Short mmCIF file of C-alpha atoms in Angstrom, two decimals:
data_model
loop_
_atom_site.label_atom_id
_atom_site.label_comp_id
_atom_site.label_asym_id
_atom_site.label_seq_id
_atom_site.Cartn_x
_atom_site.Cartn_y
_atom_site.Cartn_z
CA MET A 1 84.64 95.75 16.31
CA LYS A 2 80.94 94.85 16.52
CA LYS A 3 81.04 93.56 12.95
CA ILE A 4 83.95 91.30 13.86
CA GLN A 5 82.08 89.98 16.91
CA LYS A 6 79.01 89.28 14.80
CA LEU A 7 81.15 87.43 12.25
CA VAL A 8 82.72 85.28 14.97
CA ILE A 9 79.31 84.47 16.46
CA PHE A 10 78.03 83.58 12.97
CA LEU A 11 80.97 81.24 12.30
CA VAL A 12 80.60 79.50 15.67
CA LEU A 13 76.84 79.10 15.10
CA ILE A 14 77.38 77.63 11.63
CA SER A 15 79.94 75.16 12.98
CA PHE A 16 77.61 74.13 15.80
CA LEU A 17 74.73 73.56 13.39
CA THR A 18 77.04 71.56 11.13
CA TYR A 19 77.99 69.41 14.10
CA CYS A 20 74.33 68.83 15.00
CA PHE A 21 73.46 67.95 11.42
CA ASN A 22 76.31 65.50 10.96
CA TYR A 23 76.25 63.91 14.40
CA GLY A 24 72.87 64.50 16.01
CA ILE A 25 70.61 63.63 13.11
CA TYR A 26 72.51 61.46 10.64
CA GLN A 27 74.93 58.61 11.04
CA LYS A 28 77.10 57.16 8.28
CA VAL A 29 76.41 53.62 7.14
CA SER A 30 78.54 51.21 5.18
CA ASN A 31 77.13 51.88 1.74
CA GLY A 32 78.05 55.54 1.88
CA GLY A 33 74.44 56.58 2.37
CA GLN A 34 72.81 57.90 5.51
CA ALA A 35 70.30 56.44 7.92
CA TYR A 36 67.94 58.76 9.78
CA LEU A 37 68.44 58.51 13.53
CA GLY A 38 66.54 61.54 14.80
CA ASP A 39 65.41 62.00 18.40
CA ASN A 40 61.90 60.85 17.53
CA LEU A 41 63.31 57.43 16.56
CA ARG A 42 65.72 57.18 19.48
CA SER A 43 62.83 57.46 21.93
CA ILE A 44 61.12 54.32 20.59
CA ASP A 45 61.52 51.03 22.45
CA TYR A 46 62.54 48.47 19.81
CA THR A 47 61.37 45.17 21.23
CA GLY A 48 61.41 43.20 18.00
CA THR A 49 58.66 40.82 16.97
CA VAL A 50 58.49 38.66 13.88
CA SER A 51 55.65 36.63 12.38
CA LEU A 52 55.27 34.11 9.57
CA LEU A 53 54.29 35.47 6.16
CA TRP A 54 54.13 32.00 4.64
CA ASN A 55 55.88 28.64 4.55
CA TYR A 56 56.20 25.98 1.86
CA SER A 57 56.80 22.30 2.55
CA THR A 58 59.31 20.26 0.50
CA GLY A 59 60.05 16.54 0.68
CA ASP A 60 63.20 16.59 2.81
CA LYS A 61 65.61 18.68 4.86
CA ILE A 62 66.75 22.02 3.47
CA TYR A 63 70.46 22.83 3.56
CA SER A 64 70.28 25.17 0.57
CA SER A 65 69.94 28.95 0.86
CA ALA A 66 67.47 30.86 -1.27
CA ALA A 67 68.07 33.14 -4.22
CA LEU A 68 65.55 35.94 -4.76
CA GLY A 69 64.74 37.40 -8.16
CA ASP A 70 61.97 38.32 -10.60
CA LEU A 71 61.96 35.22 -12.79
CA ASP A 72 58.61 35.77 -14.54
CA ASN A 73 58.95 39.52 -15.17
CA ASP A 74 55.96 40.50 -13.04
CA THR A 75 58.10 43.00 -11.05
CA LYS A 76 57.78 40.78 -7.96
CA LEU A 77 60.33 38.52 -6.33
CA GLU A 78 60.31 34.75 -6.52
CA VAL A 79 62.07 32.44 -4.05
CA VAL A 80 64.43 29.84 -5.58
CA ILE A 81 65.80 27.12 -3.28
CA GLY A 82 66.93 23.50 -3.29
CA SER A 83 65.99 20.60 -1.02
CA ASN A 84 67.49 17.26 -0.04
CA ASP A 85 64.55 15.65 -1.86
CA GLY A 86 66.46 16.37 -5.09
CA TYR A 87 64.23 19.19 -6.31
CA LEU A 88 64.80 22.84 -7.02
CA TYR A 89 61.72 24.90 -6.13
CA VAL A 90 60.57 28.26 -7.46
CA ILE A 91 57.96 29.84 -5.20
CA ASN A 92 55.78 32.94 -5.55
CA GLY A 93 57.26 35.41 -3.08
CA GLU A 94 53.94 37.01 -2.12
CA ASN A 95 51.89 33.97 -1.18
CA GLY A 96 54.11 30.86 -1.21
CA SER A 97 52.47 29.10 -4.14
CA GLN A 98 54.72 27.01 -6.38
CA LEU A 99 55.55 28.29 -9.88
CA TRP A 100 57.58 25.28 -10.93
CA ASN A 101 60.10 22.70 -9.73
CA TYR A 102 62.91 20.74 -11.31
CA SER A 103 64.16 17.28 -10.33
CA THR A 104 67.94 16.86 -10.29
CA GLY A 105 67.76 13.26 -9.10
CA TYR A 106 70.15 14.02 -6.25
CA GLU A 107 70.14 16.04 -3.03
CA VAL A 108 70.45 19.79 -3.63
CA ARG A 109 72.52 21.27 -0.80
CA SER A 110 74.15 24.04 -2.78
CA SER A 111 72.44 27.38 -3.28
CA PRO A 112 71.11 28.54 -6.66
CA SER A 113 72.44 31.52 -8.59
CA LEU A 114 70.42 33.79 -10.88
CA ALA A 115 71.58 35.62 -14.00
CA ASP A 116 70.60 36.31 -17.60
CA LEU A 117 72.73 33.63 -19.25
CA ASN A 118 71.52 33.94 -22.84
CA ASN A 119 70.97 37.69 -23.18
CA ASP A 120 67.17 37.51 -23.44
CA SER A 121 66.64 40.04 -20.62
CA LYS A 122 65.23 37.31 -18.37
CA LEU A 123 66.78 35.65 -15.34
CA ASP A 124 67.90 32.04 -15.56
CA VAL A 125 68.72 29.67 -12.69
CA VAL A 126 71.95 27.72 -12.12
CA ILE A 127 72.10 24.95 -9.52
CA VAL A 128 74.50 22.15 -8.57
CA GLY A 129 73.12 18.67 -7.84
CA SER A 130 74.68 15.51 -9.24
CA ASP A 131 75.34 17.68 -12.32
CA ILE A 132 75.26 21.43 -12.78
CA TYR A 133 72.07 22.67 -14.42
CA ALA A 134 71.11 25.91 -16.15
CA LEU A 135 67.32 26.36 -16.24
CA ASN A 136 64.94 28.80 -17.87
CA GLY A 137 63.72 31.03 -15.05
CA GLU A 138 60.15 31.37 -16.35
CA ASN A 139 59.28 27.69 -16.65
CA GLY A 140 62.21 25.55 -15.48
CA THR A 141 63.07 24.00 -18.85
CA LEU A 142 66.68 22.86 -19.23
CA ILE A 143 69.02 25.23 -21.07
CA TRP A 144 72.14 23.09 -20.56
CA ASN A 145 73.81 20.82 -18.04
CA TYR A 146 77.41 19.80 -17.34
CA THR A 147 77.60 16.23 -16.09
CA GLY A 148 79.22 14.23 -13.36
CA LEU A 149 80.42 17.03 -11.09
CA GLY A 150 78.28 16.78 -7.97
CA GLY A 151 79.00 18.82 -4.89
CA HIS A 152 77.87 21.37 -2.33
CA SER A 153 79.73 24.35 -3.76
CA SER A 154 77.30 27.07 -4.83
CA PRO A 155 77.86 28.52 -8.31
CA THR A 156 78.87 32.14 -8.74
CA ILE A 157 78.12 33.95 -11.99
CA GLY A 158 80.20 36.77 -13.45
CA ASP A 159 82.18 37.90 -16.48
CA VAL A 160 85.61 36.54 -15.60
CA ASP A 161 87.18 36.62 -19.09
CA ASP A 162 86.07 40.14 -20.05
CA ASP A 163 83.96 39.08 -23.04
CA SER A 164 80.83 40.87 -21.75
CA LYS A 165 79.14 37.51 -21.24
CA PRO A 166 78.52 35.61 -17.99
CA GLU A 167 80.52 32.61 -16.87
CA VAL A 168 79.52 30.08 -14.19
CA ILE A 169 82.20 29.24 -11.61
CA PHE A 170 81.92 26.49 -8.98
CA GLY A 171 83.83 23.79 -7.10
CA SER A 172 83.21 20.05 -7.19
CA TRP A 173 83.80 16.77 -5.40
CA ASN A 174 86.37 15.71 -7.99
CA ASN A 175 88.84 18.28 -6.57
CA GLU A 176 88.31 20.76 -9.42
CA VAL A 177 87.25 24.37 -9.83
CA TYR A 178 85.34 24.94 -13.07
CA ALA A 179 84.48 27.96 -15.19
CA LEU A 180 81.78 27.31 -17.80
CA ASN A 181 80.41 29.41 -20.62
CA GLY A 182 77.10 30.75 -19.31
CA GLU A 183 75.33 30.60 -22.68
CA ASN A 184 75.93 26.95 -23.53
CA GLY A 185 77.72 25.28 -20.60
CA SER A 186 80.94 24.60 -22.49
CA LEU A 187 84.17 24.44 -20.48
CA LEU A 188 86.22 27.64 -20.32
CA TRP A 189 88.83 26.30 -17.90
CA HIS A 190 89.32 24.10 -14.84
CA PHE A 191 91.82 24.15 -12.00
CA SER A 192 92.91 21.11 -9.96
CA THR A 193 93.23 21.12 -6.18
CA ASN A 194 94.11 18.07 -4.08
CA ASP A 195 90.78 17.46 -2.35
CA ASP A 196 87.04 18.20 -2.49
CA VAL A 197 86.02 21.79 -3.14
CA GLU A 198 82.99 22.56 -0.95
CA SER A 199 83.72 26.28 -0.70
CA SER A 200 81.94 28.65 -3.09
CA PRO A 201 83.92 31.11 -5.23
CA ALA A 202 84.23 34.85 -4.69
CA LEU A 203 84.94 37.18 -7.62
CA GLY A 204 86.82 40.46 -7.53
CA ASP A 205 89.78 42.39 -8.90
CA ILE A 206 91.99 41.61 -5.93
CA ASN A 207 95.31 42.70 -7.47
CA ALA A 208 94.08 45.90 -9.16
CA ASP A 209 95.03 44.77 -12.67
CA GLY A 210 91.61 45.60 -14.11
CA LYS A 211 90.67 41.93 -14.40
CA ILE A 212 88.50 39.64 -12.28
CA GLU A 213 90.08 36.95 -10.13
CA VAL A 214 88.41 33.87 -8.60
CA VAL A 215 89.06 33.08 -4.92
CA ILE A 216 88.00 29.74 -3.43
CA GLY A 217 88.92 27.33 -0.63
CA SER A 218 89.55 23.59 -0.78
CA ASP A 219 89.60 20.65 1.62
CA ASP A 220 93.29 20.30 0.70
CA GLU A 221 93.91 23.11 3.26
CA TYR A 222 94.55 25.89 0.76
CA VAL A 223 92.87 29.08 -0.35
CA TYR A 224 93.43 29.69 -4.06
CA ALA A 225 93.36 32.90 -6.07
CA LEU A 226 93.02 32.22 -9.80
CA HIS A 227 93.14 34.41 -12.87
CA GLY A 228 89.56 34.61 -14.11
CA GLU A 229 90.38 34.56 -17.80
CA ASN A 230 92.28 31.26 -17.82
CA GLY A 231 92.20 29.67 -14.34
CA THR A 232 95.95 29.86 -13.72
CA GLU A 233 97.10 30.36 -10.15
CA LEU A 234 97.80 33.88 -8.89
CA TRP A 235 98.64 32.74 -5.36
CA LYS A 236 97.65 30.22 -2.71
CA TYR A 237 97.57 30.41 1.08
CA HIS A 238 97.99 27.47 3.46
CA PRO A 239 96.04 27.85 6.74
CA LYS A 240 96.85 24.19 7.56
CA ALA A 241 93.20 23.09 7.81
CA ASP A 242 90.20 22.43 5.54
CA VAL A 243 88.66 25.53 3.99
CA VAL A 244 84.91 24.92 3.66
CA SER A 245 84.09 28.56 4.30
CA SER A 246 83.51 30.70 1.21
CA PRO A 247 85.77 33.76 0.98
CA ALA A 248 84.59 37.36 1.03
CA ILE A 249 86.46 40.21 -0.65
CA ALA A 250 86.64 43.73 0.79
CA ASP A 251 89.04 46.42 1.98
CA VAL A 252 89.08 45.53 5.68
CA ASP A 253 92.31 47.30 6.69
CA PHE A 254 91.41 50.60 4.98
CA ASP A 255 94.46 50.80 2.71
CA GLU A 256 92.26 51.19 -0.41
CA LYS A 257 93.22 47.68 -1.52
CA LEU A 258 91.12 44.54 -1.39
CA GLU A 259 91.67 41.74 1.10
CA VAL A 260 90.34 38.18 1.08
CA VAL A 261 88.52 37.23 4.29
CA VAL A 262 88.03 33.52 4.98
CA GLY A 263 87.57 31.14 7.90
CA CYS A 264 88.92 27.61 8.31
CA ASP A 265 89.10 24.62 10.63
CA THR A 266 92.03 26.07 12.61
CA HIS A 267 89.47 28.27 14.45
CA GLU A 268 90.87 31.43 12.83
CA ILE A 269 89.44 33.95 10.41
CA PHE A 270 92.13 35.38 8.15
CA ALA A 271 92.38 38.57 6.13
CA LEU A 272 94.80 37.98 3.26
CA ASN A 273 96.53 40.49 1.02
CA GLY A 274 94.65 40.41 -2.28
CA GLU A 275 97.75 40.94 -4.38
CA THR A 276 100.05 38.37 -2.76
CA GLY A 277 97.97 36.12 -0.49
CA SER A 278 100.12 36.96 2.51
CA GLU A 279 98.41 37.03 5.90
CA GLU A 280 97.61 40.56 7.09
CA MET A 281 95.59 39.86 10.23
CA PHE A 282 93.41 37.26 11.92
CA PHE A 283 91.12 36.69 14.86
CA THR A 284 90.16 33.49 16.67
CA LEU A 285 86.59 32.31 17.14
CA GLY A 286 86.22 28.54 16.71
CA LEU A 287 85.83 25.84 14.07
CA ILE A 288 84.54 27.59 10.94
CA SER A 289 82.18 26.27 8.26
CA SER A 290 80.17 29.48 7.93
CA SER A 291 81.18 32.23 5.53
CA PRO A 292 81.99 35.84 6.47
CA ALA A 293 79.82 38.91 5.96
CA ILE A 294 81.25 42.40 5.54
CA ALA A 295 79.51 45.65 6.52
CA ASP A 296 79.68 48.58 8.94
CA VAL A 297 77.28 47.02 11.43
CA ASP A 298 77.92 49.42 14.31
CA GLY A 299 77.66 52.61 12.26
CA ASN A 300 81.07 54.06 13.14
CA GLY A 301 82.23 54.45 9.55
CA TRP A 302 84.60 51.44 9.60
CA ILE A 303 83.51 48.16 8.04
CA ASP A 304 83.36 45.05 10.20
CA MET A 305 83.90 41.33 9.59
CA ILE A 306 81.03 39.17 10.88
CA MET A 307 81.67 35.47 11.37
CA ALA A 308 80.01 32.51 13.09
CA ALA A 309 81.67 29.39 14.51
CA GLU A 310 80.31 25.85 14.62
CA HIS A 311 80.13 25.83 18.43
CA GLY A 312 77.61 28.70 18.41
CA LYS A 313 79.54 31.94 18.71
CA VAL A 314 78.97 34.96 16.45
CA ALA A 315 81.47 37.82 16.47
CA SER A 316 82.09 41.20 14.90
CA ALA A 317 85.71 42.23 14.33
CA THR A 318 87.43 45.13 12.59
CA GLY A 319 90.80 45.98 11.14
CA TYR A 320 90.53 49.51 12.51
CA ASP A 321 92.33 50.36 15.78
CA ARG A 322 93.49 46.76 16.12
CA PRO A 323 95.61 45.75 19.13
CA SER A 324 98.54 44.72 16.90
CA PRO A 325 99.19 44.74 13.14
CA SER A 326 98.46 41.01 12.89
CA HIS A 327 95.38 40.84 15.14
CA ALA A 328 91.93 42.10 14.21
CA LYS A 329 90.01 43.81 16.99
CA ILE A 330 86.93 41.91 18.22
CA ILE A 331 84.14 44.42 18.87
CA TRP A 332 81.65 41.98 20.35
CA GLU A 333 80.96 38.28 20.65
CA ILE A 334 77.78 36.38 21.52
CA ASP A 335 77.24 32.68 22.20
CA LEU A 336 73.91 31.43 20.82
CA GLY A 337 74.41 28.07 22.50
CA ASP A 338 74.15 25.61 19.61
CA GLU A 339 75.93 24.73 16.37
CA ILE A 340 76.02 27.25 13.52
CA PHE A 341 76.68 26.33 9.89
CA SER A 342 74.51 29.12 8.53
CA SER A 343 76.17 32.25 7.09
CA PRO A 344 75.02 35.75 8.06
CA SER A 345 73.09 38.27 6.02
CA ILE A 346 73.06 41.91 7.10
CA GLY A 347 70.21 44.38 6.75
CA GLU A 348 67.75 46.60 8.57
CA VAL A 349 65.15 44.15 9.93
CA ASP A 350 63.83 45.67 13.16
CA GLY A 351 62.87 49.22 12.24
CA ASP A 352 65.57 51.10 14.16
CA SER A 353 67.40 52.35 11.04
CA LYS A 354 70.47 50.37 12.11
CA LEU A 355 71.87 47.14 10.72
CA GLU A 356 71.15 43.69 12.11
CA ILE A 357 72.89 40.36 11.48
CA VAL A 358 70.48 37.57 10.51
CA ILE A 359 71.68 33.98 10.97
CA GLY A 360 70.35 30.47 11.57
CA SER A 361 71.25 27.99 14.32
CA TYR A 362 70.90 24.29 15.05
CA ASP A 363 68.66 25.23 18.00
CA ASN A 364 65.90 25.56 15.33
CA ARG A 365 65.95 29.35 15.43
CA THR A 366 66.72 32.19 13.07
CA TYR A 367 68.20 35.17 14.93
CA ALA A 368 68.40 38.88 14.21
CA LEU A 369 71.28 40.37 16.21
CA ASN A 370 71.84 44.07 16.77
CA GLY A 371 74.92 45.15 14.83
CA GLU A 372 76.15 47.48 17.57
CA ASP A 373 76.58 44.89 20.32
CA GLY A 374 75.30 41.47 19.15
CA SER A 375 72.26 41.51 21.42
CA ILE A 376 69.20 39.67 20.13
CA ALA A 377 66.69 41.88 18.33
CA TRP A 378 64.31 38.99 17.62
CA ASN A 379 64.30 35.27 16.90
CA TYR A 380 61.93 32.83 15.21
CA THR A 381 61.66 29.11 15.99
CA THR A 382 61.13 26.54 13.22
CA GLY A 383 60.53 22.82 13.62
CA GLY A 384 64.10 21.80 12.83
CA SER A 385 67.72 22.88 12.72
CA VAL A 386 68.50 25.88 10.52
CA HIS A 387 71.55 25.09 8.40
CA SER A 388 70.33 27.32 5.56
CA SER A 389 71.62 30.90 5.38
CA PRO A 390 68.86 33.54 5.63
CA VAL A 391 68.46 35.99 2.76
CA LEU A 392 66.64 39.33 2.75
CA GLY A 393 64.16 40.89 0.35
CA ASP A 394 60.83 42.69 0.06
CA LEU A 395 58.60 39.83 -1.03
CA ASP A 396 55.17 41.31 -0.34
CA GLY A 397 55.80 44.76 -1.82
CA ASP A 398 55.29 46.71 1.40
CA GLY A 399 58.65 48.48 1.18
CA MET A 400 60.06 46.52 4.12
CA LEU A 401 62.38 43.51 4.23
CA GLU A 402 61.33 39.94 4.86
CA VAL A 403 63.67 37.06 5.76
CA VAL A 404 63.75 33.81 3.74
CA VAL A 405 65.28 30.68 5.26
CA GLY A 406 65.05 26.89 5.01
CA SER A 407 64.85 24.39 7.87
CA PHE A 408 65.51 20.71 8.54
CA ASP A 409 61.75 20.41 9.15
CA LYS A 410 61.50 20.45 5.29
CA ASN A 411 59.93 23.91 5.16
CA ILE A 412 60.88 27.15 3.46
CA TYR A 413 59.94 30.07 5.74
CA VAL A 414 59.33 33.70 4.91
CA LEU A 415 59.53 35.70 8.14
CA ASN A 416 57.87 39.09 8.42
CA PRO A 417 59.34 41.46 11.06
CA SER A 418 56.69 43.73 12.59
CA ILE A 419 58.73 46.68 11.33
CA SER A 420 61.87 46.75 9.20
CA GLY A 421 63.73 48.96 6.77
CA ASN A 422 64.80 48.31 3.20
CA GLU A 423 68.61 48.37 3.40
CA ILE A 424 70.54 45.20 2.60
CA ALA A 425 74.22 45.63 3.43
CA TRP A 426 75.32 42.03 2.77
CA GLN A 427 73.42 39.08 1.35
CA ALA A 428 74.51 35.58 2.42
CA LEU A 429 74.99 32.71 -0.04
CA SER A 430 72.02 33.69 -2.19
CA GLY A 431 73.86 33.85 -5.49
CA GLY A 432 71.92 36.86 -6.74
CA SER A 433 72.93 38.07 -10.19
CA SER A 434 74.94 40.99 -8.81
CA PHE A 435 76.33 39.12 -5.80
CA LYS A 436 79.93 37.95 -6.03
CA ARG A 437 80.81 37.80 -2.31
CA CYS A 438 82.74 41.00 -2.90
CA LYS A 439 82.16 44.42 -1.35
CA PHE A 440 83.81 47.47 -2.89
CA LEU A 441 83.71 50.15 -0.21
CA LYS A 442 85.07 53.66 -0.27
CA MET A 443 85.00 54.34 3.43
CA THR A 444 85.18 57.98 4.54
CA PRO A 445 85.02 57.84 8.35
CA SER A 446 84.89 61.10 10.26
CA THR A 447 88.27 62.62 11.11
CA ASN A 448 87.88 64.31 14.48
CA LEU A 449 90.82 66.21 15.92
CA ILE A 450 89.07 66.42 19.29
CA PRO A 451 86.64 63.67 20.41
CA GLY A 452 83.07 64.90 19.97
CA PHE A 453 84.02 67.86 17.75
CA PRO A 454 83.99 67.58 13.95
CA ILE A 455 86.82 68.99 11.92
CA THR A 456 84.50 71.72 10.54
CA PHE A 457 84.08 73.07 14.09
CA VAL A 458 87.84 73.23 14.56
CA LEU A 459 88.38 74.96 11.21
CA PHE A 460 85.76 77.63 11.89
CA GLY A 461 87.28 78.19 15.33
CA VAL A 462 90.74 78.69 13.83
CA ILE A 463 89.32 81.20 11.32
CA ALA A 464 87.50 83.12 14.07
CA ILE A 465 90.57 83.29 16.33
CA THR A 466 92.73 84.42 13.40
CA ILE A 467 90.32 87.28 12.65
CA LEU A 468 90.27 88.38 16.30
CA VAL A 469 94.08 88.30 16.57
CA LYS A 470 94.49 90.32 13.39
CA LYS A 471 91.90 92.85 14.61
CA LYS A 472 93.70 93.19 17.97
CA ARG A 473 97.05 93.76 16.24
CA TRP A 474 95.48 96.40 14.00
CA LEU A 475 94.02 98.24 17.02
CA LEU A 476 97.38 98.13 18.83
CA ASN A 477 99.13 99.50 15.76
CA GLN A 478 96.61 102.35 15.68
#
């Protein structure tokens, strides 16, 4: 009998330790990894501060968002961004000195994309001005351009026709969506909408056919899903308002299928079935020009949809435990008090091992908001409105993230939080070579049969009780 008692005590102890390990020390985050949240960190008061690492002055307002990449193969990041003065700038990420610039002859409001277009193992730059330009990343020389298609849509780069080579996809002011050969700029296909295309494309296999689709909005009040190989229509959705917002692709209702998340001028954010385009759920926030971000910002194992509205509100919503099948559940909402056209990035930027949302506002500030409740972790004031979307990266090589953002005061700012982590859960409209506005998540949230007790505890308890019952029956039979 003593051996049985010892075994039961051992099983209970193991289950308790398992509980402590899984719930007291570590917490799941959206990328499937783990963030350390031990008691020594919980006791710290995180009153965030942020300082200026450097700034660089251009000749006009900055609407564009930066792309970050190692363009000169020195293992360090450069900042690539456009300005309304018509130039694209490439800046040394460490100290803010200019490497090169390129004149497009027209305002550059779109955001650049980076990729190796010609298979030389070096990053090239693609930007939309009056034309679309592909530039050598090392020195800014022209590789190719495609003429007469000006716009504010930011190009997305990916292999959409399965030829193991990159294509460049973007929208234009002549109502078209284009896919160009990345090597030489020749036309692969184009698709006609009925109005300007200011939205930027998202790429993903939304119907699980093993091929990449292109999803984009138009001012003709439709969201379009197109076959990547030839540009033919898979489906379209009519929200009955302009769609300037760029879609995001992720599994937001946890059915192991991808949805398309997009905002529009009806004040709603919609999650659409990736296979059919039918509406699965929505939530209401306000007039939308910003684009969604997708990540598990509150650390509960379920991914969230982060969106900002023009009137100044930022909200986090989820498809988990929603009040009705058609309504997403709003977790929190904060009003920053001024217009927001900036799109959020998500990363660890205040040193608490939890995710923050970083976004700009027309009150001249860039904000870092705590992912758990939307409270302000820190903010930084520039000399003008912040239309640009902040992007995150370690520019000074200290192992911690900095924030890069443009302002209407003509400056590019690199902000240096006093302490930050190195996790980036979602990058805004940066156009990085691996960024397609698509998040493939295999979420494995905890399955607790009793609140506060992990399933391992329950299983060990069942085993222990079974052993005791069998032992009691054996003794009675004796």
